[in-house]
CSV table of C-alpha atoms in Angstrom, one decimal:
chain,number,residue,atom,x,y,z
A,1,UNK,CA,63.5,114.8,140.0
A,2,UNK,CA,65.5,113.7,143.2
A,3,UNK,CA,68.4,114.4,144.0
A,4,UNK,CA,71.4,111.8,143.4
A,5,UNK,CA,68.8,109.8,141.7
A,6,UNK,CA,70.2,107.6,138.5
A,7,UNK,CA,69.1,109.5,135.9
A,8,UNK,CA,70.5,112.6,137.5
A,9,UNK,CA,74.5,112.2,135.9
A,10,UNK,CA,75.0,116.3,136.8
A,11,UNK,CA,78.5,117.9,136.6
A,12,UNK,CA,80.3,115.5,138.9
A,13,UNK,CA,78.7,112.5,136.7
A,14,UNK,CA,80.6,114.2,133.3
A,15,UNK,CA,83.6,114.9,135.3
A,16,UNK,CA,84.1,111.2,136.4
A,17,UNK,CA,83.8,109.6,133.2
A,18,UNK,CA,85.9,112.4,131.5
A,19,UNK,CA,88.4,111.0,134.2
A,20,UNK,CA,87.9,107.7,133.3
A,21,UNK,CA,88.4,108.3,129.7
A,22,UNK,CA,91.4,110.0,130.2
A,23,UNK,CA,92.7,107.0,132.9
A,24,UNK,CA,92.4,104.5,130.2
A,25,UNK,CA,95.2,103.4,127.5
A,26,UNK,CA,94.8,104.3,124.1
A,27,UNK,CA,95.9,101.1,122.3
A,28,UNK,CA,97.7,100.4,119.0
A,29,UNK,CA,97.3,97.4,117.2
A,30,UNK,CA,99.7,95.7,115.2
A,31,UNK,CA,100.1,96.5,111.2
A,32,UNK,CA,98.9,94.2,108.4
A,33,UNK,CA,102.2,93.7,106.8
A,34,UNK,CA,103.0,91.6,109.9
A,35,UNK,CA,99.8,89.1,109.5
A,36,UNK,CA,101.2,88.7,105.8
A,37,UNK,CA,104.2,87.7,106.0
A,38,UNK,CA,103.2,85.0,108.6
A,39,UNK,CA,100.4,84.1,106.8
A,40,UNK,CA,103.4,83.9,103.7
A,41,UNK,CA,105.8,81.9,105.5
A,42,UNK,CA,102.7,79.5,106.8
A,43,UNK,CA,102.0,78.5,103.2
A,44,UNK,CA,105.5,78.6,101.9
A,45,UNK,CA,106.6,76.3,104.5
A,46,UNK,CA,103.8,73.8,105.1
A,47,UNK,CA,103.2,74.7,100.8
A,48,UNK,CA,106.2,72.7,100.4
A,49,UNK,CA,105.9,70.1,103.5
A,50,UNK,CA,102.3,68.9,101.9
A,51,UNK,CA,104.7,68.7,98.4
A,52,UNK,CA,107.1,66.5,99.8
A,53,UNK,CA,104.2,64.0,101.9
A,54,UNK,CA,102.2,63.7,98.7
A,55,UNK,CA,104.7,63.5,96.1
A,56,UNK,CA,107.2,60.9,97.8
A,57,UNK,CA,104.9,58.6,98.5
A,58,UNK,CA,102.7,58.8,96.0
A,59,UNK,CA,105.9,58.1,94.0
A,60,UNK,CA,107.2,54.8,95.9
A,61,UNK,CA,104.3,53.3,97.6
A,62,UNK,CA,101.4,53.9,95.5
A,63,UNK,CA,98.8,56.7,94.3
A,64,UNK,CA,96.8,56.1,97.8
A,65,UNK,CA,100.1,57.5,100.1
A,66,UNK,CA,99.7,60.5,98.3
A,67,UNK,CA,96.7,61.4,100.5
A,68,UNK,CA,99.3,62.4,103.3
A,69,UNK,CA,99.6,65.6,101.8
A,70,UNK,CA,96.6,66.5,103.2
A,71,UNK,CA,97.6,66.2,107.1
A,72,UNK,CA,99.7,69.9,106.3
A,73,UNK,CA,97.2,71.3,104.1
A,74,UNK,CA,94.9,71.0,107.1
A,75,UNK,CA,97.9,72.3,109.2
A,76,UNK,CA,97.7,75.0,106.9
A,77,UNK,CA,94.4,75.9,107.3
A,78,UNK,CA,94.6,75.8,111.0
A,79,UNK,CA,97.1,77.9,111.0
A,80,UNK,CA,96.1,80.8,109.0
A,81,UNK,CA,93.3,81.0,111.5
A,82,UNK,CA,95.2,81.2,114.6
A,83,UNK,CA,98.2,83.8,113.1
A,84,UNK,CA,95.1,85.8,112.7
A,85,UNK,CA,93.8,85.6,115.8
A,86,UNK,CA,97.2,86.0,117.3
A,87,UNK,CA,97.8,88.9,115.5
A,88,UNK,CA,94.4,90.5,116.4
A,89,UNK,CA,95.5,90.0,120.2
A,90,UNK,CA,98.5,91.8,120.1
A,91,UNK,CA,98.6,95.8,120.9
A,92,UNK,CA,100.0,98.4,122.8
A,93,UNK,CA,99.8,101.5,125.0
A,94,UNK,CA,102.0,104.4,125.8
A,95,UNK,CA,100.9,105.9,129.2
A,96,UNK,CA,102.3,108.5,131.2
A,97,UNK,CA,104.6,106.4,133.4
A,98,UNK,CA,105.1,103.1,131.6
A,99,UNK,CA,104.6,101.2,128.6
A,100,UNK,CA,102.2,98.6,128.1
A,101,UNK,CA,102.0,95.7,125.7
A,102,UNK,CA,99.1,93.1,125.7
A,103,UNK,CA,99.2,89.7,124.0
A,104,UNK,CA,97.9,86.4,123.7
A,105,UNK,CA,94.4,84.8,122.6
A,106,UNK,CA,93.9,81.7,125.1
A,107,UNK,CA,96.7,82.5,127.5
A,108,UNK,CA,96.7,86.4,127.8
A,109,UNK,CA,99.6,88.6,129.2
A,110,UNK,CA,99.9,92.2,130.1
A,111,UNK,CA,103.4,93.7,130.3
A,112,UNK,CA,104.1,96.5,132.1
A,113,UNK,CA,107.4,98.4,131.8
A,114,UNK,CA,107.9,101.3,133.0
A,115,UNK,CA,110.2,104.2,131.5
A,116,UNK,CA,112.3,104.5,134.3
A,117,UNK,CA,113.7,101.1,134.2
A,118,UNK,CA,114.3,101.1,130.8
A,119,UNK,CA,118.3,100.0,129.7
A,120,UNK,CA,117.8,99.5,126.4
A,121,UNK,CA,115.7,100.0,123.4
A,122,UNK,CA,116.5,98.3,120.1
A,123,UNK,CA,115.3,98.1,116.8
A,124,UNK,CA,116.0,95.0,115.1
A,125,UNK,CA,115.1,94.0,110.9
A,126,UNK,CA,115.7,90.9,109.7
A,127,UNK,CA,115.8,89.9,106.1
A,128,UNK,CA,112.1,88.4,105.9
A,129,UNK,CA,111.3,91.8,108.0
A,130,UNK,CA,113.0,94.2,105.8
A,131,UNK,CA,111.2,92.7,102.3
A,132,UNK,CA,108.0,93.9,104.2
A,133,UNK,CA,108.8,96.5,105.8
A,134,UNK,CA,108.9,95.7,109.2
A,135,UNK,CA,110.7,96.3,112.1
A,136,UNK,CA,110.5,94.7,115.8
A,137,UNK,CA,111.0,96.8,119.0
A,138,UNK,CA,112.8,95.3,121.9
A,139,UNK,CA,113.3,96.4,125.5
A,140,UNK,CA,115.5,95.5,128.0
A,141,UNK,CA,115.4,96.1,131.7
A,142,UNK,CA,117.9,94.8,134.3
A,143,UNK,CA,115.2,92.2,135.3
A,144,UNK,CA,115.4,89.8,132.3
A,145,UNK,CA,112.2,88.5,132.9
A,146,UNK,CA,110.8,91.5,132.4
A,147,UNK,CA,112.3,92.0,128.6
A,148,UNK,CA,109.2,93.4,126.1
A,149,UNK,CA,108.7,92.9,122.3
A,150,UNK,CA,106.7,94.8,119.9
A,151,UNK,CA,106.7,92.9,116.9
A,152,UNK,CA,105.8,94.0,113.1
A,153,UNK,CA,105.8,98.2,113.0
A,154,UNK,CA,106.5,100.1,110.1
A,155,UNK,CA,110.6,100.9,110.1
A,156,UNK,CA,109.2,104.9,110.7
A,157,UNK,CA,106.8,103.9,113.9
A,158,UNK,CA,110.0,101.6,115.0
A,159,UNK,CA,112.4,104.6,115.4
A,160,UNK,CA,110.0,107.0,116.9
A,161,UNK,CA,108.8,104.8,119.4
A,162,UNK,CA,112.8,104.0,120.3
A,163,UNK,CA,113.4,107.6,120.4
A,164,UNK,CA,110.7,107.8,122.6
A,165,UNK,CA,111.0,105.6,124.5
A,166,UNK,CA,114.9,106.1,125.4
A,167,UNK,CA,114.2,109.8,125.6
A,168,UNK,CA,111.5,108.9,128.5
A,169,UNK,CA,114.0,106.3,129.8
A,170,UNK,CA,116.4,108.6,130.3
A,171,UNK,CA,114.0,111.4,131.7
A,172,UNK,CA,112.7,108.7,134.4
A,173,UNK,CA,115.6,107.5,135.5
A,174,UNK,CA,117.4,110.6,136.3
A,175,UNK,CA,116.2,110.7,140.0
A,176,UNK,CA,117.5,107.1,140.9
């Protein structure tokens, strides 16, 4: 066999894609309970809004109106599509230096923050939120553009990744 020839990988072949590996982010996706309650809301809200458009004018104006009800039940079934999809796009990374969170099926975005210009790290449960179990992450940086959400963890995953993210924060930003 030659040497440097393609099938050749060697030592410096295994050393470069261990490098690799280790270069790129291990990403977390988001947790189921955050796809439900959506996907709850969705057919709570439109539930009701295919209710109303069927059921008025059905009433009033005649047996044949009552076929509007099927404009949101389409709606509806668009819609649980897409929150899926959206919910599969949605993940994130904790590297060495910064934190990154991806989102977005057509339009995607990649935000970088990293740990040194973190100001704040919050942990925020509203009442839909708390009957699930969830919990959103949000960080704040003195460019307000630059503010980051994490949507949907479990309450636990919420506070350890605030206390670890403040605590890198913190660590970062001591040499500025």
């Amino acid at each position: 066999m030659e040497t440097g020839s393609p099938g050749d990988t060697g030592a410096a072949g295994a050393t470069e894609a261990t490098e690799a590996a280790r270069d790129e982010p291990v990403w977390t996706g988001l947790p189921p309970g955050l796809l439900r309650m959506r996907r709850l809301l969705l057919v709570v809200w439109l539930g009701l809004l295919a209710l109303a458009a069927g059921l008025l004018p059905g009433l009033f104006l005649g047996p044949v109106w009552a076929v509007l009800a099927l404009v949101p039940l389409a709606l509806m079934v668009w819609g649980w599509v897409m929150l899926g999809r959206n919910w599969r796009s949605w993940r994130y990374a904790e590297r060495a230096d910064d934190l990154l969170i991806s989102r977005g099926v057509l339009w995607q975005e990649e935000t970088v923050v990293p740990y040194g210009r973190m100001q704040l790290v919050e942990v925020t449960s509203g009442p839909v939120e708390r009957h699930f179990g969830l919990a959103s992450v949000q960080l704040h940086t003195a460019a307000a553009a630059t503010d980051a959400t994490i949507p949907g963890l479990d309450p636990a995953e919420a506070e350890r990744l605030r206390d670890r993210l403040t605590e890198l924060g913190e660590a970062r930003s001591a040499g500025l």
